[in-house]
PDB file of C-alpha atoms in Angstrom:
ATOM      1  CA  ASP A   1     -16.504   5.733   0.488  1.00  0.00           C
ATOM      2  CA  GLN A   2     -12.975   7.078   0.914  1.00  0.00           C
ATOM      3  CA  GLN A   3     -12.026   6.503   4.536  1.00  0.00           C
ATOM      4  CA  VAL A   4      -8.537   7.983   4.161  1.00  0.00           C
ATOM      5  CA  LYS A   5      -8.336  11.227   2.237  1.00  0.00           C
ATOM      6  CA  GLN A   6      -5.426  13.156   0.846  1.00  0.00           C
ATOM      7  CA  ASN A   7      -7.046  16.264  -0.561  1.00  0.00           C
ATOM      8  CA  SER A   8      -3.937  17.704  -2.204  1.00  0.00           C
ATOM      9  CA  PRO A   9      -3.039  15.686  -5.286  1.00  0.00           C
ATOM     10  CA  SER A  10       0.229  17.587  -5.710  1.00  0.00           C
ATOM     11  CA  LEU A  11       2.639  19.851  -3.865  1.00  0.00           C
ATOM     12  CA  SER A  12       5.732  21.754  -4.996  1.00  0.00           C
ATOM     13  CA  VAL A  13       8.367  22.931  -2.520  1.00  0.00           C
ATOM     14  CA  GLN A  14      11.751  24.572  -2.859  1.00  0.00           C
ATOM     15  CA  GLU A  15      14.779  22.558  -1.836  1.00  0.00           C
ATOM     16  CA  GLY A  16      15.696  23.199   1.790  1.00  0.00           C
ATOM     17  CA  ARG A  17      12.190  24.275   2.780  1.00  0.00           C
ATOM     18  CA  ILE A  18       9.615  22.317   4.760  1.00  0.00           C
ATOM     19  CA  SER A  19       7.180  20.002   2.982  1.00  0.00           C
ATOM     20  CA  ILE A  20       3.872  19.387   4.764  1.00  0.00           C
ATOM     21  CA  LEU A  21       1.647  16.631   3.486  1.00  0.00           C
ATOM     22  CA  ASN A  22      -1.812  16.231   4.985  1.00  0.00           C
ATOM     23  CA  CYS A  23      -4.171  13.334   5.482  1.00  0.00           C
ATOM     24  CA  ASP A  24      -7.674  13.059   6.962  1.00  0.00           C
ATOM     25  CA  TYR A  25      -9.550   9.958   7.996  1.00  0.00           C
ATOM     26  CA  THR A  26     -13.131   9.236   8.908  1.00  0.00           C
ATOM     27  CA  ASN A  27     -13.055   5.980  10.857  1.00  0.00           C
ATOM     28  CA  SER A  28     -12.396   6.380  14.576  1.00  0.00           C
ATOM     29  CA  MET A  29     -11.493   2.665  14.776  1.00  0.00           C
ATOM     30  CA  PHE A  30      -8.223   3.297  12.922  1.00  0.00           C
ATOM     31  CA  ASP A  31      -5.450   2.786  15.432  1.00  0.00           C
ATOM     32  CA  TYR A  32      -2.233   2.919  13.453  1.00  0.00           C
ATOM     33  CA  PHE A  33      -1.066   5.250  10.722  1.00  0.00           C
ATOM     34  CA  LEU A  34       1.755   5.122   8.229  1.00  0.00           C
ATOM     35  CA  TRP A  35       3.293   7.054   5.399  1.00  0.00           C
ATOM     36  CA  TYR A  36       4.644   5.319   2.336  1.00  0.00           C
ATOM     37  CA  LYS A  37       6.674   6.838  -0.475  1.00  0.00           C
ATOM     38  CA  LYS A  38       6.425   5.590  -4.040  1.00  0.00           C
ATOM     39  CA  TYR A  39       8.752   6.187  -6.964  1.00  0.00           C
ATOM     40  CA  PRO A  40       7.648   5.352 -10.527  1.00  0.00           C
ATOM     41  CA  ALA A  41       7.909   1.650 -11.450  1.00  0.00           C
ATOM     42  CA  GLU A  42       8.532   0.660  -7.831  1.00  0.00           C
ATOM     43  CA  GLY A  43       6.320  -0.549  -5.031  1.00  0.00           C
ATOM     44  CA  PRO A  44       5.537   1.713  -2.064  1.00  0.00           C
ATOM     45  CA  THR A  45       8.332   2.016   0.503  1.00  0.00           C
ATOM     46  CA  PHE A  46       7.634   2.479   4.199  1.00  0.00           C
ATOM     47  CA  LEU A  47       8.641   5.860   5.558  1.00  0.00           C
ATOM     48  CA  ILE A  48       7.322   6.386   9.066  1.00  0.00           C
ATOM     49  CA  SER A  49       4.462   5.284  11.303  1.00  0.00           C
ATOM     50  CA  ILE A  50       2.594   6.367  14.413  1.00  0.00           C
ATOM     51  CA  SER A  51       0.363   4.577  16.853  1.00  0.00           C
ATOM     52  CA  SER A  52      -2.892   6.203  17.908  1.00  0.00           C
ATOM     53  CA  ILE A  53      -1.607   6.498  21.474  1.00  0.00           C
ATOM     54  CA  LYS A  54       1.003   9.021  20.353  1.00  0.00           C
ATOM     55  CA  ASP A  55       0.717  12.430  18.765  1.00  0.00           C
ATOM     56  CA  LYS A  56       4.177  12.734  17.243  1.00  0.00           C
ATOM     57  CA  ASN A  57       6.904  10.504  15.868  1.00  0.00           C
ATOM     58  CA  GLU A  58      10.224  11.605  14.412  1.00  0.00           C
ATOM     59  CA  ASP A  59      12.756   9.866  12.234  1.00  0.00           C
ATOM     60  CA  GLY A  60      15.524  12.068  10.926  1.00  0.00           C
ATOM     61  CA  ARG A  61      14.086  14.618   8.537  1.00  0.00           C
ATOM     62  CA  PHE A  62      10.618  13.093   8.761  1.00  0.00           C
ATOM     63  CA  THR A  63       8.031  13.824  11.473  1.00  0.00           C
ATOM     64  CA  VAL A  64       4.470  12.597  11.592  1.00  0.00           C
ATOM     65  CA  PHE A  65       1.878  14.411  13.692  1.00  0.00           C
ATOM     66  CA  LEU A  66      -1.437  12.887  14.701  1.00  0.00           C
ATOM     67  CA  ASN A  67      -4.489  14.855  15.870  1.00  0.00           C
ATOM     68  CA  LYS A  68      -7.029  12.243  16.864  1.00  0.00           C
ATOM     69  CA  SER A  69      -9.788  14.672  17.763  1.00  0.00           C
ATOM     70  CA  ALA A  70      -9.582  16.182  14.273  1.00  0.00           C
ATOM     71  CA  LYS A  71      -8.917  12.801  12.626  1.00  0.00           C
ATOM     72  CA  HIS A  72      -5.969  14.382  10.895  1.00  0.00           C
ATOM     73  CA  LEU A  73      -2.347  13.537  10.414  1.00  0.00           C
ATOM     74  CA  SER A  74       0.469  15.265   8.648  1.00  0.00           C
ATOM     75  CA  LEU A  75       3.968  14.462   7.455  1.00  0.00           C
ATOM     76  CA  HIS A  76       6.656  17.099   7.747  1.00  0.00           C
ATOM     77  CA  ILE A  77       9.881  16.805   5.766  1.00  0.00           C
ATOM     78  CA  VAL A  78      12.625  19.201   6.837  1.00  0.00           C
ATOM     79  CA  PRO A  79      14.717  20.100   4.948  1.00  0.00           C
ATOM     80  CA  SER A  80      13.215  18.920   1.682  1.00  0.00           C
ATOM     81  CA  GLN A  81      15.603  17.432  -0.873  1.00  0.00           C
ATOM     82  CA  PRO A  82      15.149  16.780  -4.608  1.00  0.00           C
ATOM     83  CA  GLY A  83      15.367  13.033  -3.915  1.00  0.00           C
ATOM     84  CA  ASP A  84      12.199  13.353  -1.846  1.00  0.00           C
ATOM     85  CA  SER A  85      10.215  13.949  -5.038  1.00  0.00           C
ATOM     86  CA  ALA A  86       7.751  11.048  -5.158  1.00  0.00           C
ATOM     87  CA  VAL A  87       4.143  10.156  -4.468  1.00  0.00           C
ATOM     88  CA  TYR A  88       3.363   9.936  -0.761  1.00  0.00           C
ATOM     89  CA  PHE A  89       0.564   7.730   0.513  1.00  0.00           C
ATOM     90  CA  CYS A  90      -1.041   8.000   3.893  1.00  0.00           C
ATOM     91  CA  ALA A  91      -2.358   4.680   5.231  1.00  0.00           C
ATOM     92  CA  ALA A  92      -4.323   3.577   8.266  1.00  0.00           C
ATOM     93  CA  GLY A  93      -4.523   0.274  10.040  1.00  0.00           C
ATOM     94  CA  ASP A  94      -8.151  -0.658  10.285  1.00  0.00           C
ATOM     95  CA  GLY A  95      -8.071  -2.136  13.765  1.00  0.00           C
ATOM     96  CA  SER A  96      -9.039  -5.620  12.571  1.00  0.00           C
ATOM     97  CA  GLY A  97      -7.033  -8.760  13.139  1.00  0.00           C
ATOM     98  CA  THR A  98      -5.632  -8.776   9.638  1.00  0.00           C
ATOM     99  CA  TYR A  99      -3.624  -5.602  10.192  1.00  0.00           C
ATOM    100  CA  LYS A 100      -4.338  -4.522   6.653  1.00  0.00           C
ATOM    101  CA  TYR A 101      -3.948  -0.942   5.533  1.00  0.00           C
ATOM    102  CA  ILE A 102      -6.437   1.493   4.044  1.00  0.00           C
ATOM    103  CA  PHE A 103      -4.604   3.883   1.736  1.00  0.00           C
ATOM    104  CA  GLY A 104      -5.298   7.438   0.680  1.00  0.00           C
ATOM    105  CA  THR A 105      -5.113   8.533  -2.940  1.00  0.00           C
ATOM    106  CA  GLY A 106      -1.632   9.987  -2.635  1.00  0.00           C
ATOM    107  CA  THR A 107       0.071  13.379  -2.927  1.00  0.00           C
ATOM    108  CA  ARG A 108       2.737  13.939  -5.556  1.00  0.00           C
ATOM    109  CA  LEU A 109       5.575  15.953  -4.017  1.00  0.00           C
ATOM    110  CA  LYS A 110       7.991  17.806  -6.243  1.00  0.00           C
ATOM    111  CA  VAL A 111      11.041  19.347  -4.602  1.00  0.00           C
ATOM    112  CA  LEU A 112      12.530  22.023  -6.804  1.00  0.00           C
ATOM    113  CA  ALA A 113      16.291  22.480  -6.830  1.00  0.00           C
TER     114      ALA A 113
ATOM    115  CA  ASP B   1      18.047  -9.538  -3.144  1.00  0.00           C
ATOM    116  CA  THR B   2      15.911 -10.343  -0.102  1.00  0.00           C
ATOM    117  CA  GLY B   3      12.966  -8.086  -0.934  1.00  0.00           C
ATOM    118  CA  VAL B   4       9.507  -9.013  -2.189  1.00  0.00           C
ATOM    119  CA  SER B   5       9.542 -10.064  -5.825  1.00  0.00           C
ATOM    120  CA  GLN B   6       6.658 -10.244  -8.272  1.00  0.00           C
ATOM    121  CA  ASN B   7       6.418 -11.831 -11.703  1.00  0.00           C
ATOM    122  CA  PRO B   8       5.704 -10.896 -14.351  1.00  0.00           C
ATOM    123  CA  ARG B   9       6.273  -7.157 -14.072  1.00  0.00           C
ATOM    124  CA  HIS B  10       3.988  -6.461 -16.996  1.00  0.00           C
ATOM    125  CA  LYS B  11       1.177  -8.483 -18.555  1.00  0.00           C
ATOM    126  CA  ILE B  12      -0.899  -7.573 -21.581  1.00  0.00           C
ATOM    127  CA  THR B  13      -3.823  -9.829 -22.323  1.00  0.00           C
ATOM    128  CA  LYS B  14      -7.007  -9.891 -24.327  1.00  0.00           C
ATOM    129  CA  ARG B  15     -10.384  -9.658 -22.667  1.00  0.00           C
ATOM    130  CA  GLY B  16     -11.658 -13.077 -21.661  1.00  0.00           C
ATOM    131  CA  GLN B  17      -8.230 -14.640 -21.130  1.00  0.00           C
ATOM    132  CA  ASN B  18      -6.979 -15.973 -17.790  1.00  0.00           C
ATOM    133  CA  VAL B  19      -3.862 -14.552 -16.142  1.00  0.00           C
ATOM    134  CA  THR B  20      -1.788 -15.602 -13.140  1.00  0.00           C
ATOM    135  CA  PHE B  21       0.638 -13.522 -11.134  1.00  0.00           C
ATOM    136  CA  ARG B  22       3.221 -14.730  -8.664  1.00  0.00           C
ATOM    137  CA  CYS B  23       4.552 -13.130  -5.487  1.00  0.00           C
ATOM    138  CA  ASP B  24       7.586 -14.280  -3.525  1.00  0.00           C
ATOM    139  CA  PRO B  25       7.580 -12.624  -0.104  1.00  0.00           C
ATOM    140  CA  ILE B  26      10.515 -12.045   2.203  1.00  0.00           C
ATOM    141  CA  SER B  27      11.391 -15.527   3.442  1.00  0.00           C
ATOM    142  CA  GLU B  28      10.694 -15.145   7.153  1.00  0.00           C
ATOM    143  CA  HIS B  29       7.434 -13.228   6.679  1.00  0.00           C
ATOM    144  CA  ASN B  30       4.256 -15.090   7.618  1.00  0.00           C
ATOM    145  CA  ARG B  31       1.767 -12.503   6.458  1.00  0.00           C
ATOM    146  CA  LEU B  32       1.125 -11.854   2.768  1.00  0.00           C
ATOM    147  CA  TYR B  33      -1.217  -9.269   1.300  1.00  0.00           C
ATOM    148  CA  TRP B  34      -2.468  -8.523  -2.208  1.00  0.00           C
ATOM    149  CA  TYR B  35      -3.503  -4.991  -3.149  1.00  0.00           C
ATOM    150  CA  ARG B  36      -4.722  -3.444  -6.386  1.00  0.00           C
ATOM    151  CA  GLN B  37      -3.888   0.083  -7.488  1.00  0.00           C
ATOM    152  CA  THR B  38      -5.624   1.925 -10.299  1.00  0.00           C
ATOM    153  CA  LEU B  39      -4.639   5.259 -11.816  1.00  0.00           C
ATOM    154  CA  GLY B  40      -5.000   8.130  -9.368  1.00  0.00           C
ATOM    155  CA  GLN B  41      -5.846   5.872  -6.458  1.00  0.00           C
ATOM    156  CA  GLY B  42      -3.946   4.387  -3.574  1.00  0.00           C
ATOM    157  CA  PRO B  43      -3.514   0.642  -3.161  1.00  0.00           C
ATOM    158  CA  GLU B  44      -6.762  -1.151  -2.272  1.00  0.00           C
ATOM    159  CA  PHE B  45      -6.742  -4.303  -0.148  1.00  0.00           C
ATOM    160  CA  LEU B  46      -7.742  -7.499  -1.941  1.00  0.00           C
ATOM    161  CA  THR B  47      -6.834 -10.431   0.296  1.00  0.00           C
ATOM    162  CA  TYR B  48      -4.612 -11.590   3.150  1.00  0.00           C
ATOM    163  CA  PHE B  49      -2.794 -14.802   4.082  1.00  0.00           C
ATOM    164  CA  GLN B  50      -1.411 -15.876   7.418  1.00  0.00           C
ATOM    165  CA  ASN B  51       0.982 -18.652   6.401  1.00  0.00           C
ATOM    166  CA  GLU B  52      -1.064 -20.783   3.957  1.00  0.00           C
ATOM    167  CA  ALA B  53      -4.471 -19.750   5.300  1.00  0.00           C
ATOM    168  CA  GLN B  54      -6.428 -17.114   3.404  1.00  0.00           C
ATOM    169  CA  LEU B  55      -8.087 -15.229   6.247  1.00  0.00           C
ATOM    170  CA  GLU B  56      -9.809 -12.316   4.580  1.00  0.00           C
ATOM    171  CA  LYS B  57     -11.054 -11.359   1.126  1.00  0.00           C
ATOM    172  CA  SER B  58     -12.235  -7.924   0.094  1.00  0.00           C
ATOM    173  CA  ARG B  59     -15.550  -7.354  -1.655  1.00  0.00           C
ATOM    174  CA  LEU B  60     -13.369  -6.162  -4.555  1.00  0.00           C
ATOM    175  CA  LEU B  61     -12.333  -9.776  -5.100  1.00  0.00           C
ATOM    176  CA  SER B  62     -15.033 -11.108  -7.398  1.00  0.00           C
ATOM    177  CA  ASP B  63     -15.585 -14.786  -8.144  1.00  0.00           C
ATOM    178  CA  ARG B  64     -13.227 -14.465 -11.101  1.00  0.00           C
ATOM    179  CA  PHE B  65     -10.315 -13.839  -8.731  1.00  0.00           C
ATOM    180  CA  SER B  66      -8.601 -16.556  -6.749  1.00  0.00           C
ATOM    181  CA  ALA B  67      -5.480 -16.444  -4.640  1.00  0.00           C
ATOM    182  CA  GLU B  68      -3.428 -19.224  -3.133  1.00  0.00           C
ATOM    183  CA  ARG B  69      -0.408 -19.622  -0.919  1.00  0.00           C
ATOM    184  CA  PRO B  70       0.032 -23.400  -1.020  1.00  0.00           C
ATOM    185  CA  LYS B  71       2.979 -23.914   1.297  1.00  0.00           C
ATOM    186  CA  GLY B  72       2.942 -20.633   3.146  1.00  0.00           C
ATOM    187  CA  SER B  73       5.717 -19.272   0.971  1.00  0.00           C
ATOM    188  CA  PHE B  74       5.004 -17.840  -2.483  1.00  0.00           C
ATOM    189  CA  SER B  75       1.499 -16.805  -3.524  1.00  0.00           C
ATOM    190  CA  THR B  76      -0.382 -16.707  -6.807  1.00  0.00           C
ATOM    191  CA  LEU B  77      -3.248 -14.472  -7.862  1.00  0.00           C
ATOM    192  CA  GLU B  78      -5.333 -15.717 -10.787  1.00  0.00           C
ATOM    193  CA  ILE B  79      -7.907 -13.710 -12.702  1.00  0.00           C
ATOM    194  CA  GLN B  80     -10.253 -15.693 -14.924  1.00  0.00           C
ATOM    195  CA  ARG B  81     -12.102 -14.238 -17.909  1.00  0.00           C
ATOM    196  CA  THR B  82     -10.346 -10.904 -17.618  1.00  0.00           C
ATOM    197  CA  GLU B  83     -12.282  -7.697 -18.207  1.00  0.00           C
ATOM    198  CA  GLN B  84     -11.005  -4.255 -19.160  1.00  0.00           C
ATOM    199  CA  GLY B  85     -11.846  -3.060 -15.665  1.00  0.00           C
ATOM    200  CA  ASP B  86      -9.255  -5.468 -14.278  1.00  0.00           C
ATOM    201  CA  SER B  87      -6.480  -3.320 -15.757  1.00  0.00           C
ATOM    202  CA  ALA B  88      -4.451  -2.130 -12.776  1.00  0.00           C
ATOM    203  CA  MET B  89      -1.216  -2.542 -10.866  1.00  0.00           C
ATOM    204  CA  TYR B  90      -1.353  -5.615  -8.615  1.00  0.00           C
ATOM    205  CA  LEU B  91       0.855  -5.232  -5.560  1.00  0.00           C
ATOM    206  CA  CYS B  92       1.971  -7.892  -3.125  1.00  0.00           C
ATOM    207  CA  ALA B  93       3.248  -7.118   0.355  1.00  0.00           C
ATOM    208  CA  SER B  94       4.566  -9.204   3.215  1.00  0.00           C
ATOM    209  CA  SER B  95       5.208  -8.651   6.890  1.00  0.00           C
ATOM    210  CA  LEU B  96       6.210 -10.415  10.076  1.00  0.00           C
ATOM    211  CA  THR B  97       3.689 -11.815  12.488  1.00  0.00           C
ATOM    212  CA  SER B  98       3.771 -10.410  15.991  1.00  0.00           C
ATOM    213  CA  GLY B  99       0.184  -9.773  16.967  1.00  0.00           C
ATOM    214  CA  SER B 100       0.414  -6.136  16.010  1.00  0.00           C
ATOM    215  CA  TYR B 101       1.090  -3.846  13.129  1.00  0.00           C
ATOM    216  CA  ASN B 102       4.314  -4.340  11.293  1.00  0.00           C
ATOM    217  CA  GLU B 103       5.809  -2.640   8.317  1.00  0.00           C
ATOM    218  CA  GLN B 104       4.498  -4.171   5.128  1.00  0.00           C
ATOM    219  CA  PHE B 105       7.195  -4.552   2.489  1.00  0.00           C
ATOM    220  CA  PHE B 106       5.847  -4.149  -1.011  1.00  0.00           C
ATOM    221  CA  GLY B 107       7.013  -5.725  -4.214  1.00  0.00           C
ATOM    222  CA  PRO B 108       7.368  -3.750  -7.455  1.00  0.00           C
ATOM    223  CA  GLY B 109       3.945  -4.856  -8.679  1.00  0.00           C
ATOM    224  CA  THR B 110       2.562  -6.506 -11.797  1.00  0.00           C
ATOM    225  CA  ARG B 111       0.951  -4.098 -14.245  1.00  0.00           C
ATOM    226  CA  LEU B 112      -1.965  -5.763 -16.032  1.00  0.00           C
ATOM    227  CA  THR B 113      -3.410  -4.318 -19.220  1.00  0.00           C
ATOM    228  CA  VAL B 114      -6.553  -5.936 -20.595  1.00  0.00           C
ATOM    229  CA  LEU B 115      -7.251  -5.056 -24.220  1.00  0.00           C
TER     230      LEU B 115
END
């Protein structure tokens, strides 16, 4: 049972344009959400997070939007750069005391120069 | 380098053999997590330590798997009698303790191939 879903396995965007990566979740107990970026042969690297009490969080070129009623979040990258090409994982904190994450299956972003 | 380190980076073994992986977290981090990632999937939670105490184990962690963090610093993950289905990337992550969510810092992973 996939509680965090990233329905687009891949996305290609032109350099300078906006990249929008989407994520849906099913468990209303999730109270914290994160995006991680992963390059080949490396572990995931934290990108940006958002608490369930907010609907938007920005950090430079990266913005995460949360729609709790729709159980949906998205990551916007503006402007996209070739170095952003990587696999992006959406993750949710499960609301338990361990603060562990439940990850989606990832979206491979390719930014074309 | 003060990041999370994992050894070995790659391990090839024959079915039925035992393997052990090591994770060295960031020194001041109390929390340590093990995840497993298979092809086309995101990381899946295996187990969690708060200092030396193992506080949660996933149903994915069969009896053949055991993890330790003897002095609250480095951790080991052992798989006994490996099976082909154990082939995966094993990721370790660590974070600070503050009663809330904190960024988990991941190591580069150990890629296990069971022949």
